[in-house]
Coordinates of C-alpha atoms in Angstrom, one line a residue:
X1 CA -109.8 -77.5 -2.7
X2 CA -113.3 -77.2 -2.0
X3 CA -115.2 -76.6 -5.0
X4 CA -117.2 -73.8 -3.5
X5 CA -113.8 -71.3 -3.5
X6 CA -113.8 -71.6 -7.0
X7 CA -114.6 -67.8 -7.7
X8 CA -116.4 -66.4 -11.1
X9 CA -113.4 -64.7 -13.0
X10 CA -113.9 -61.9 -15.4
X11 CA -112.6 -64.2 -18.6
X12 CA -115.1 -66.5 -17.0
X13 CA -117.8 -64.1 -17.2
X14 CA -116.7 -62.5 -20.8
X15 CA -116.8 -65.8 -22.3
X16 CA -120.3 -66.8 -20.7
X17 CA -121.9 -63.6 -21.6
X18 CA -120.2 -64.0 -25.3
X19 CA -121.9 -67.1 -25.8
X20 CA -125.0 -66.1 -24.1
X21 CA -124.8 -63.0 -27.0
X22 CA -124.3 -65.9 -29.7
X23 CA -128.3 -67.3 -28.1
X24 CA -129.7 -63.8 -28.4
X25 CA -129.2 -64.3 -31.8
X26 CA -131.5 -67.8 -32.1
X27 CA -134.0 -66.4 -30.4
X28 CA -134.1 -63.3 -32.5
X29 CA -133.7 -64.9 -36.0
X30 CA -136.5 -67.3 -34.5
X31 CA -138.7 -64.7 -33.7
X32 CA -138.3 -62.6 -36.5
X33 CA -139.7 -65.2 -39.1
X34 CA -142.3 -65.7 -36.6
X35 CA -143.4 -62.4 -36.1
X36 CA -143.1 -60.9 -39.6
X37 CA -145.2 -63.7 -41.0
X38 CA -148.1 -61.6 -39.6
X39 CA -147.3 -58.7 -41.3
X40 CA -149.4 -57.2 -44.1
X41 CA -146.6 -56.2 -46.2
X42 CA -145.1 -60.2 -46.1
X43 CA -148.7 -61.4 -46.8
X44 CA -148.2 -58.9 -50.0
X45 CA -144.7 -59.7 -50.9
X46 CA -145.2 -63.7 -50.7
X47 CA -148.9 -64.4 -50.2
X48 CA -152.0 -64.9 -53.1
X49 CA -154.1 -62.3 -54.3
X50 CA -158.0 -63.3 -53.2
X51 CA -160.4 -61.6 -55.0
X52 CA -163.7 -62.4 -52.6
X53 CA -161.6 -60.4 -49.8
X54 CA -159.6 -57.8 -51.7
X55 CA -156.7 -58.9 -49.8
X56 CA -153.5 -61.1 -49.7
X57 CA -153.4 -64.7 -48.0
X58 CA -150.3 -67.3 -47.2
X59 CA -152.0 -70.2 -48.2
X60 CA -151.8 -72.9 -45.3
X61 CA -149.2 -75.1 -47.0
X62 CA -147.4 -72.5 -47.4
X63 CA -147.5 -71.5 -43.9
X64 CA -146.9 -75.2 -42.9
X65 CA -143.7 -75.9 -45.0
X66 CA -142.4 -72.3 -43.7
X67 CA -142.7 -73.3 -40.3
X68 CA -141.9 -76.9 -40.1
X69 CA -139.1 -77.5 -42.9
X70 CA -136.3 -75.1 -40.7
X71 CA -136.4 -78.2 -38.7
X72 CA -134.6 -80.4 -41.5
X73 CA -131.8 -77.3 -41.7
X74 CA -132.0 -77.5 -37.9
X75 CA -131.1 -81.0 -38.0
X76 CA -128.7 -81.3 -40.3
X77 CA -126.8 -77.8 -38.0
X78 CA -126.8 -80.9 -34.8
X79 CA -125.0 -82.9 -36.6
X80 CA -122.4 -80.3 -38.0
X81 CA -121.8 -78.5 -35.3
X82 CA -121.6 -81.8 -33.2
X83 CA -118.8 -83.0 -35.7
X84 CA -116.5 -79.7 -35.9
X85 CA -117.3 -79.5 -32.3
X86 CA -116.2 -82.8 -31.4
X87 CA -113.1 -83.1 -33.9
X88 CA -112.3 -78.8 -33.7
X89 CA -113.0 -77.6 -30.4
X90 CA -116.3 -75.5 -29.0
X91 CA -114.6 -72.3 -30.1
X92 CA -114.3 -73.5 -33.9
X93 CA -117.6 -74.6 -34.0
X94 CA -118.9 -70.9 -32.6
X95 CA -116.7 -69.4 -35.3
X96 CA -117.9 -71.7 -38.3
X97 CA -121.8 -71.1 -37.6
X98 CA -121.1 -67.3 -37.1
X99 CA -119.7 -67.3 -40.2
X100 CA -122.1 -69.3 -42.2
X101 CA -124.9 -67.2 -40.5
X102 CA -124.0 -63.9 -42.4
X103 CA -123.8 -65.4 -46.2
X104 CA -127.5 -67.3 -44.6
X105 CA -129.0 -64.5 -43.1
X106 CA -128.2 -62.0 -46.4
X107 CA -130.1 -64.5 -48.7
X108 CA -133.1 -64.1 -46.1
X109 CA -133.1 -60.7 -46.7
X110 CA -132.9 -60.5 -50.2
X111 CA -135.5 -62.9 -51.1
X112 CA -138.5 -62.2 -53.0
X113 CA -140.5 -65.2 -54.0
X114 CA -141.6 -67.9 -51.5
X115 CA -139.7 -70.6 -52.7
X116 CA -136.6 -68.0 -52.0
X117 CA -137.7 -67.4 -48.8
X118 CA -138.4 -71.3 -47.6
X119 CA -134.7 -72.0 -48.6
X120 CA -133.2 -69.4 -47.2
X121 CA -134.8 -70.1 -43.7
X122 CA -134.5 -73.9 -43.8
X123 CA -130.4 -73.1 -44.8
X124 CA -130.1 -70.4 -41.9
X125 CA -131.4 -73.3 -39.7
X126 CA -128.2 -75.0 -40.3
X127 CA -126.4 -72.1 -37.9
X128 CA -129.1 -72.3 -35.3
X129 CA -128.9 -76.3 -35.1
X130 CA -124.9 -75.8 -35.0
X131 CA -125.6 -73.3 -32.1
X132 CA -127.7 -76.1 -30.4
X133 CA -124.7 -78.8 -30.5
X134 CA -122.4 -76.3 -29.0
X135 CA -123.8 -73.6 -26.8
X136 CA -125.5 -74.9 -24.2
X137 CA -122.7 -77.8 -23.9
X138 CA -119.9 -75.3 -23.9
X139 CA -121.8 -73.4 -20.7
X140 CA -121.7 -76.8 -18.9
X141 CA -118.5 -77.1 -19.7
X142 CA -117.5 -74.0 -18.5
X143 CA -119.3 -73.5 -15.2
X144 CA -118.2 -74.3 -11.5
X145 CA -120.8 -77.6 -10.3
X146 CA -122.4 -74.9 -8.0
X147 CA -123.5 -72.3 -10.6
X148 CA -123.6 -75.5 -13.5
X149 CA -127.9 -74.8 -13.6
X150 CA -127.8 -71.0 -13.5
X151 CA -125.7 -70.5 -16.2
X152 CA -127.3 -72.9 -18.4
X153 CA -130.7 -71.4 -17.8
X154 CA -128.6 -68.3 -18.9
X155 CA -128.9 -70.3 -22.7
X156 CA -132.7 -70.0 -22.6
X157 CA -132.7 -66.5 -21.1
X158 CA -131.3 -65.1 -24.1
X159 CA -133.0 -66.8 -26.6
X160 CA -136.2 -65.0 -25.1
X161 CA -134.4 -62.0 -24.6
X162 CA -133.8 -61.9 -28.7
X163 CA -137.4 -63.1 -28.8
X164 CA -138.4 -60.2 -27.2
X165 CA -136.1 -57.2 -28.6
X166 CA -137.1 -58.3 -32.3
X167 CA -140.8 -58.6 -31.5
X168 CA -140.2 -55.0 -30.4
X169 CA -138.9 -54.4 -33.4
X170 CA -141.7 -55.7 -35.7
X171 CA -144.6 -54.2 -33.7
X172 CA -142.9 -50.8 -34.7
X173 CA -142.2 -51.7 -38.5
X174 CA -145.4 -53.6 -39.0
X175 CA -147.2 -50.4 -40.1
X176 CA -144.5 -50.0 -43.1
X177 CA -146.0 -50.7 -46.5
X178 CA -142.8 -51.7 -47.8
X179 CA -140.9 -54.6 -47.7
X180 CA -138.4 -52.6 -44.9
X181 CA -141.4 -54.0 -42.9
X182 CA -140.0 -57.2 -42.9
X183 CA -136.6 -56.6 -44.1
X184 CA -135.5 -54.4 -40.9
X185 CA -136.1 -57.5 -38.5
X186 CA -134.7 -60.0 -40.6
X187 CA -131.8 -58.1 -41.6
X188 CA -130.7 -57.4 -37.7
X189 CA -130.1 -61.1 -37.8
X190 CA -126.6 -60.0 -39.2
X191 CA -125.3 -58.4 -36.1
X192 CA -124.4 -60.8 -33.6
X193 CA -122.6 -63.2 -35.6
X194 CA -120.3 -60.0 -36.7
X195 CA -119.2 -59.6 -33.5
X196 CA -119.2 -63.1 -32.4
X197 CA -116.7 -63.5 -35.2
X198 CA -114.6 -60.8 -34.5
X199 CA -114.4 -62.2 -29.9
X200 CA -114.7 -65.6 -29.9
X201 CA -110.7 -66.2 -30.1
X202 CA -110.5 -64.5 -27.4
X203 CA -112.2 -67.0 -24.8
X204 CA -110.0 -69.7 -23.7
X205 CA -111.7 -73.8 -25.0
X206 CA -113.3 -75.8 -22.5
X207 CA -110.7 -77.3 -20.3
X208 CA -113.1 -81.0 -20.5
X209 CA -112.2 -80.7 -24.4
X210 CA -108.3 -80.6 -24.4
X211 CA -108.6 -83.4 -21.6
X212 CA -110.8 -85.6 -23.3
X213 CA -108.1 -85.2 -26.0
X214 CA -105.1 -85.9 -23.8
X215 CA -104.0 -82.4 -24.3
X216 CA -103.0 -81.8 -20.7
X217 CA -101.1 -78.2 -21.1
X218 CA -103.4 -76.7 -23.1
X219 CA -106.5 -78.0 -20.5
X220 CA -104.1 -76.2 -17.7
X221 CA -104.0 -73.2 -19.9
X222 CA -107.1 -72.2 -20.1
X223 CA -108.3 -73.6 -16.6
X224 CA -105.6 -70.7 -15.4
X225 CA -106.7 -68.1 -17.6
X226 CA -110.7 -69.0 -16.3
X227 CA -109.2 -68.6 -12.6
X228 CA -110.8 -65.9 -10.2
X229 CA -108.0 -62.9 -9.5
X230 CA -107.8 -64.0 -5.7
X231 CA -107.6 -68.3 -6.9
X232 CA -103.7 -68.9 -5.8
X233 CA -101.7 -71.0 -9.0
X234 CA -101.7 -74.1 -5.9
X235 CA -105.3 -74.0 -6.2
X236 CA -105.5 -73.8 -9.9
X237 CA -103.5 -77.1 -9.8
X238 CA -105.4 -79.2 -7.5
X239 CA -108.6 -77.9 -9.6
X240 CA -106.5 -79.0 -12.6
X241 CA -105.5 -82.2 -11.4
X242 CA -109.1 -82.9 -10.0
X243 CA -110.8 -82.4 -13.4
X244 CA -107.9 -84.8 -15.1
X245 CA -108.0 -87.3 -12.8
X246 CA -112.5 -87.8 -13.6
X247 CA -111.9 -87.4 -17.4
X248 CA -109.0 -89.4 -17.5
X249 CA -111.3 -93.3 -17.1
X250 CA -113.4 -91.5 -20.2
X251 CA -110.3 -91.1 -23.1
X252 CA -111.1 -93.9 -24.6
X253 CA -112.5 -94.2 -27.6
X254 CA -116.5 -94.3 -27.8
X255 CA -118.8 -95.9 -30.8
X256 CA -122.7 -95.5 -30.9
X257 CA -123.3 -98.6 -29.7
X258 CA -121.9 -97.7 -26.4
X259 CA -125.3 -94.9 -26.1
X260 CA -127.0 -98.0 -26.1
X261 CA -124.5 -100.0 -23.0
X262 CA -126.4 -100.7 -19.5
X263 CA -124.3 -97.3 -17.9
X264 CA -125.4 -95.2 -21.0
X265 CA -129.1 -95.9 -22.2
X266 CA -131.0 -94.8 -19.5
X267 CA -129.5 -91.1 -19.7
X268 CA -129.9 -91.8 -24.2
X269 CA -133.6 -92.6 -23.2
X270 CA -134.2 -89.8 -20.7
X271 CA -132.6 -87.0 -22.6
X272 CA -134.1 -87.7 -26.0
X273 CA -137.6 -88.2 -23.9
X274 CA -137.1 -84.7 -22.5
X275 CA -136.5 -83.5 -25.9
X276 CA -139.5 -84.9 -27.3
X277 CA -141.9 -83.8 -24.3
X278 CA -140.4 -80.2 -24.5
X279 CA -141.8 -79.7 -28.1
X280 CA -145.2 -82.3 -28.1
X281 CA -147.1 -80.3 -25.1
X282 CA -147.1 -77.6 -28.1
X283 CA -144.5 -74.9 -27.7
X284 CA -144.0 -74.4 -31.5
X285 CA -147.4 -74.3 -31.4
X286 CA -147.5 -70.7 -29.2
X287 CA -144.4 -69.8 -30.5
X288 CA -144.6 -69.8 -34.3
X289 CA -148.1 -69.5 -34.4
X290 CA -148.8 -67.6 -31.6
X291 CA -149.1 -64.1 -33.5
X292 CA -151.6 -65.7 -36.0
X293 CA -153.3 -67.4 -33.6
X294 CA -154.2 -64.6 -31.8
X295 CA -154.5 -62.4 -34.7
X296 CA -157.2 -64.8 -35.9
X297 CA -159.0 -64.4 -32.9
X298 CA -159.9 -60.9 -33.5
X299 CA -159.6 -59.5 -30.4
X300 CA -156.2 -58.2 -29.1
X301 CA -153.4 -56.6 -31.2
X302 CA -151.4 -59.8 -31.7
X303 CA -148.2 -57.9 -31.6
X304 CA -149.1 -56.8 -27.8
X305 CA -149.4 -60.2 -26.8
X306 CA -146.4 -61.7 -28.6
X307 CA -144.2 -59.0 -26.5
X308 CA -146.5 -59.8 -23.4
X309 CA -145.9 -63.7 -23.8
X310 CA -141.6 -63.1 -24.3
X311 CA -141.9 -60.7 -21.2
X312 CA -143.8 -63.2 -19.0
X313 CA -141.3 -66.1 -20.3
X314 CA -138.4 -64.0 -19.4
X315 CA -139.6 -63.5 -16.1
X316 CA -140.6 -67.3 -15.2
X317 CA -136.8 -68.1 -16.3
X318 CA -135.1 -65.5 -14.5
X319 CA -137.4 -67.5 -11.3
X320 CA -136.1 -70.6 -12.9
X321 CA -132.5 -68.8 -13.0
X322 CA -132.5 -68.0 -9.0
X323 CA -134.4 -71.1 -7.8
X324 CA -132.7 -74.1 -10.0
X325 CA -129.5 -74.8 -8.2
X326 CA -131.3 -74.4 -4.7
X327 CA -134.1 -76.3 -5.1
X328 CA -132.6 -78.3 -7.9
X329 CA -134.0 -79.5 -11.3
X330 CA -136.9 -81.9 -10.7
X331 CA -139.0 -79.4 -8.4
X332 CA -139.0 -77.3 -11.4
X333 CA -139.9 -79.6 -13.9
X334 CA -142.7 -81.0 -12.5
X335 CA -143.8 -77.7 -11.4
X336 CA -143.8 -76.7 -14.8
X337 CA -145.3 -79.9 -15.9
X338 CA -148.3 -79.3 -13.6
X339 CA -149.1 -75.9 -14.8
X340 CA -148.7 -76.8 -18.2
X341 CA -151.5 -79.4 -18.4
X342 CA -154.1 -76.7 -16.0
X343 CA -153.5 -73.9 -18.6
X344 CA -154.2 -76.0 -21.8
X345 CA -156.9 -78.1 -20.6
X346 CA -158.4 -74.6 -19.5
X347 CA -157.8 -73.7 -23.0
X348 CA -159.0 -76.6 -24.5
X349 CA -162.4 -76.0 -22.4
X350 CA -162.8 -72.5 -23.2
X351 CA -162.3 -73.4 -27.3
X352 CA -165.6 -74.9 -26.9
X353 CA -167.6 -72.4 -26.6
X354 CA -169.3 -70.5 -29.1
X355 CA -167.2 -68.6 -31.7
X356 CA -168.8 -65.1 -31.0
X357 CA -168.1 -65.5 -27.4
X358 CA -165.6 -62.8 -26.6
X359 CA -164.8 -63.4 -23.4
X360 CA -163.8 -67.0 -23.9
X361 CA -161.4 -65.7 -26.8
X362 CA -160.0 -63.2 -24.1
X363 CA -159.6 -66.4 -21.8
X364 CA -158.2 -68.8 -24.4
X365 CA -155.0 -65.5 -25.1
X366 CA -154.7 -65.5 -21.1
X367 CA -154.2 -69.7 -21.0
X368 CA -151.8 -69.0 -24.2
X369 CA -149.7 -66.9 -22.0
X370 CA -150.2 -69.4 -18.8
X371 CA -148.8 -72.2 -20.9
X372 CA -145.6 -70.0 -22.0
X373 CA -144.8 -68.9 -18.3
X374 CA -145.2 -72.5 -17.3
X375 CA -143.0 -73.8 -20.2
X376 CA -140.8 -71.4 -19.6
X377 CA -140.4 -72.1 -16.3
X378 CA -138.9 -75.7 -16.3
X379 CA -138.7 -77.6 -19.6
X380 CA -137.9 -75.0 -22.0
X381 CA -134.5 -74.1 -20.4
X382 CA -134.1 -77.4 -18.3
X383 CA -134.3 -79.7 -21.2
X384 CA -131.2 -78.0 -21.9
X385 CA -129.7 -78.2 -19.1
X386 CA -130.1 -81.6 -18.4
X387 CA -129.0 -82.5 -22.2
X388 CA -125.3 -81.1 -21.4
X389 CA -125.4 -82.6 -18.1
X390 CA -126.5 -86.6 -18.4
X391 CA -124.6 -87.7 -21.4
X392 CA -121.0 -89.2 -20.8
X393 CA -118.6 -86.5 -22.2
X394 CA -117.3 -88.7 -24.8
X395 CA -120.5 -89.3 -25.8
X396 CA -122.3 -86.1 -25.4
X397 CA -122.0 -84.9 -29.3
X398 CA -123.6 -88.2 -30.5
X399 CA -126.7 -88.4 -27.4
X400 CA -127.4 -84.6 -28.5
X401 CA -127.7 -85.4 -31.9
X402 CA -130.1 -88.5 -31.0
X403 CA -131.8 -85.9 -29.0
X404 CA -132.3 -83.1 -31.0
X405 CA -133.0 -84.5 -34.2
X406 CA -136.4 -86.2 -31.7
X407 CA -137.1 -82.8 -30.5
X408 CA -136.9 -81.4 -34.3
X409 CA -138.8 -84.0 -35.8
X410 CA -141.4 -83.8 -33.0
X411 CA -141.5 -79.7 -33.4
X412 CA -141.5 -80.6 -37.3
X413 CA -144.6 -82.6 -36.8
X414 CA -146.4 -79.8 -34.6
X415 CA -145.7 -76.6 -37.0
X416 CA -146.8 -78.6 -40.1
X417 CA -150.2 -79.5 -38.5
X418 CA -151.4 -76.7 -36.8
X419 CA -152.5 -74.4 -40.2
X420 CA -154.4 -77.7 -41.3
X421 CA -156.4 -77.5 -37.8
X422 CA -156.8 -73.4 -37.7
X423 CA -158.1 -72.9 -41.6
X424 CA -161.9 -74.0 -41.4
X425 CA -162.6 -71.6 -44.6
X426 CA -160.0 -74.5 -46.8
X427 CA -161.3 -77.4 -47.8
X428 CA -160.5 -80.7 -46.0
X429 CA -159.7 -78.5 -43.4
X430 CA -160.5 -78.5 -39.6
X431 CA -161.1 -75.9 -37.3
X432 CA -160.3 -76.6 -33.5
X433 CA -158.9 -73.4 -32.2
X434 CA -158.8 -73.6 -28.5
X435 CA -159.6 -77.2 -28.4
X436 CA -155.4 -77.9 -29.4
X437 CA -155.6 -77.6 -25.4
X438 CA -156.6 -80.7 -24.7
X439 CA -154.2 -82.7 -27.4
X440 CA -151.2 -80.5 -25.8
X441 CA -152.8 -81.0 -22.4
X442 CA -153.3 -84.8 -22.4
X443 CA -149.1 -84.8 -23.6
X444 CA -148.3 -82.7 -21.1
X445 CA -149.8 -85.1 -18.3
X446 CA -147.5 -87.8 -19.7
X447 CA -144.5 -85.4 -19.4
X448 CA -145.4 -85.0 -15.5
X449 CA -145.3 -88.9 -14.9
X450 CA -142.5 -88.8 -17.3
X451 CA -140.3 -86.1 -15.3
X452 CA -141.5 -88.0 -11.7
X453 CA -140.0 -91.0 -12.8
X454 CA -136.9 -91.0 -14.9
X455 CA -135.6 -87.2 -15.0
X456 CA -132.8 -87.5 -11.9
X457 CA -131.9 -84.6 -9.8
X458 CA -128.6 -83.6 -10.4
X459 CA -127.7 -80.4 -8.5
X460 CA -124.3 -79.4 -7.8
X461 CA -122.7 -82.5 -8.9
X462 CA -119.7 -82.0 -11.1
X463 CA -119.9 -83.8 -15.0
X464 CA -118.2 -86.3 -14.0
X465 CA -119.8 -87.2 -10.8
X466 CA -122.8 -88.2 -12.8
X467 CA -121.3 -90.7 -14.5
X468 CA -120.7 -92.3 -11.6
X469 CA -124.1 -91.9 -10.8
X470 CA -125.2 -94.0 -13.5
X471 CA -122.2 -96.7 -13.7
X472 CA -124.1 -98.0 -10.3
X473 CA -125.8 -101.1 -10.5
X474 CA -129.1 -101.0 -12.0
X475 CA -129.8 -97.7 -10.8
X476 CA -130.0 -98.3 -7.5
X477 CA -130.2 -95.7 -4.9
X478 CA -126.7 -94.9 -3.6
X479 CA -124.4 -92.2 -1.9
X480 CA -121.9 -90.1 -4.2
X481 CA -118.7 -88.3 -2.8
X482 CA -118.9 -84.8 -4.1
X483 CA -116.1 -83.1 -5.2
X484 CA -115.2 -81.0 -2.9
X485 CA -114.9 -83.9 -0.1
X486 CA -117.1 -81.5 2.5
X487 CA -120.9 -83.2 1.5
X488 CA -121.9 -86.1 0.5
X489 CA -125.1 -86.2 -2.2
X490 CA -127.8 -89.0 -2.5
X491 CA -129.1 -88.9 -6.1
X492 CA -131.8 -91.6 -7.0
X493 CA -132.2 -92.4 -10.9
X494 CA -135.5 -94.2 -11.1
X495 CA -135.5 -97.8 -12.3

């Protein structure tokens, strides 16, 4: 059966749009603790009284440890989820987090000191590190070879799509004096996993999982009930036997030292390197700071740019959407690579000039929202991607946990620093503004020769086709039957 005839069925698209509802919901709780940070009524609620301005002020540590310490939660959520994902099934693990993510998201909501606050975030970070074992692995799982890039760009999509709804939603409460400023975004966190809980039985488990547990029947099961309405039973069975037959050399047993084996440590290095380089050229940067930031610039209503920057990032991956599984995933990333490093070196230029300089304040906001269309364009959603796509399935949980907990220590690192470099009026203090260009620049030069060397192009092979990939000989340059038996693809992985 050629792989191509393998139509999108309805279960097929319920259960991708179910879990691409579950992502809305990270990038809205992400967002919303973002956004509302900005707001005058949470400076009231959890900031200091300072007299010389008659107003209320987050100090900077305070800032710092609210921004940086969800990465601990975060990283302890990759390992659950990876575990009762693993051991339970992709479905479990959806319903677990859900779950948890209402008792989390109603302590957010009813806190009213800051140390309240910092612990309820860093504990609702434990549902959105469980979503980022499961989600985007579950869409690779899930998707036909052919549409494999599309749908997991759909993961990234949504998170900007929440991004965007609640920053909509705190540019119109922001005026509130009350605390329903803040509460109203924060406590539309509850939503989703409500009605993730009450759907998520109803979409089958990834046929992969029941194989890579030997549980033939069940696999067949739900491969039938992800069929397209005009996909004959015959053709269900040869997709069937197809899929069992590349799983069946991975049942046995894996350990972590086999991450580390001359098949699997190029694609351990390569993801986790990916992982780092998507959070060190400074997203968390524009994306938890980025209201601040501009707010301390004085010049544009920060709230307007926030929902510019979500709108323009939502656009560049709906490009990234429609182009990735035609002109395939390195194009993209060093496309996004390149314009990465122009817009913050641009920035980092313009933050040199003087501080009364309008204009250059006005050009630093523009580069801001340069940098998140070019981010957004090929390593925030492809990072993804390629993480559910390189590791050997029985070792996919355990590389993504590797992985993430990089790409949260690395973010962990960025969100701490930045209030320490943007508070010139505090002591010890340092004020370099624009000039975080050229740190986040310089890193994201490294990312290009990074991407042009080790990231492999991997479009419309089947899972298991790369493994085979990288069980050649030292990497060398070979050809790869596809699955379908009509094409044959040449993927190089760089030495």
């Amino acid at each position: 059966m050629a792989a191509g005839r393998w139509a999108i069925s309805p279960m097929l698209l319920f259960s991708t749009g179910l879990l691409v509802l579950s992502a809305f919901n990270y990038g809205l709780s992400d967002q919303a603790f973002s956004s509302c940070q900005a707001m005058d009524a949470f400076e009231k609620q959890f900031g200091v009284y300072d007299a010389k301005t008659d107003a209320y002020k987050i100090p900077a540590l305070y800032t710092s440890l609210y921004n940086s310490l969800k990465a601990g939660g975060q990283i302890i959520g990759v390992f659950i989820g990876g575990y009762v994902s693993n051991r339970w099934g992709r479905r479990m693990c959806i319903f677990t987090m859900s779950v948890y993510a209402l008792g989390s998201a109603s302590v957010v909501v009813s806190s009213t000191t800051q140390a309240q606050l910092q612990t309820a975030r860093a504990l609702h970070y434990i549902y959105l590190g469980m979503q980022l074992a499961v989600i985007p692995t579950f869409l690779a799982e899930l998707a036909p070879a052919k549409n494999r890039g599309g749908m997991g760009v759909l993961y990234w999509l949504s998170i900007k799509a929440g991004g965007l709804f609640i920053t909509g939603i705190a540019r119109a409460t922001k005026k509130m004096t009350t605390n329903a400023a803040w509460r109203i975004p924060f406590g539309l966190i509850l939503v989703v996993p409500f009605i993730v809980i009450c759907l998520v039985w109803f979409i089958p488990e990834s046929p992969r999982w029941y194989l890579l547990r030997d549980r033939q029947d069940e696999a067949l099961r739900s491969l039938t009930r992800l069929k397209g309405k005009n996909t004959s039973d015959e053709e269900v069975r040869e997709r069937f036997e197809m899929l069992a037959f590349k799983v069946a050399e991975q049942l046995q047993k894996k350990s972590f030292k086999d991450l580390f084996t001359r098949q699997n440590r190029q694609r351990t290095f390569v993801v986790s390197a990916a992982n780092f380089f998507q959070q060190a050229t400074g997203q968390a940067f524009a994306s938890q700071y980025g209201t601040l930031f501009v707010k301390q610039l004085k010049t544009i209503n920060p709230f307007s740019v926030t929902l510019g920057t979500n709108a323009i990032d939502i656009g560049a991956i709906i490009i990234t959407g429609l182009l990735i599984d035609v002109v395939g995933r390195r194009a993209l990333f060093h496309t996004s690579s390149s314009l990465q490093t122009v817009s913050l070196m641009t920035m980092g230029g313009l933050g040199t000039a003087d501080s009364s300089n309008v204009d250059a304040k006005k050009g630093i906001v523009a580069m801001l929202l340069l940098f998140s269309f070019s981010w957004s364009l090929g390593w925030a959603p492809l990072t993804y991607v390629i993480g559910a796509e390189l590791p050997s399935s029985p070792l996919r949980e355990m590389t993504l946990q590797i992985a993430y907990t990089v790409k949260l220590i690395t973010e962990f690192v960025v969100t701490f620093t930045y209030p320490y470099m943007e508070t010139a009026d505090t002591p010890h203090h340092v004020d370099i503004g624009g000039k975080l260009g050229f740190i986040y620049g310089s890193l994201s030069a490294v990312a290009f020769v990074f991407g042009w060397f080790f990231i492999p192009e991997t479009k419309q092979l089947e899972i298991e086709e790369i493994d085979q990939v990288y069980a050649l000989k030292e990497g060398k340059l070979e050809d790869i039957e596809s699955a379908d038996d009509e094409r044959t693809t040449v993927t190089e992985i760089p030495k």
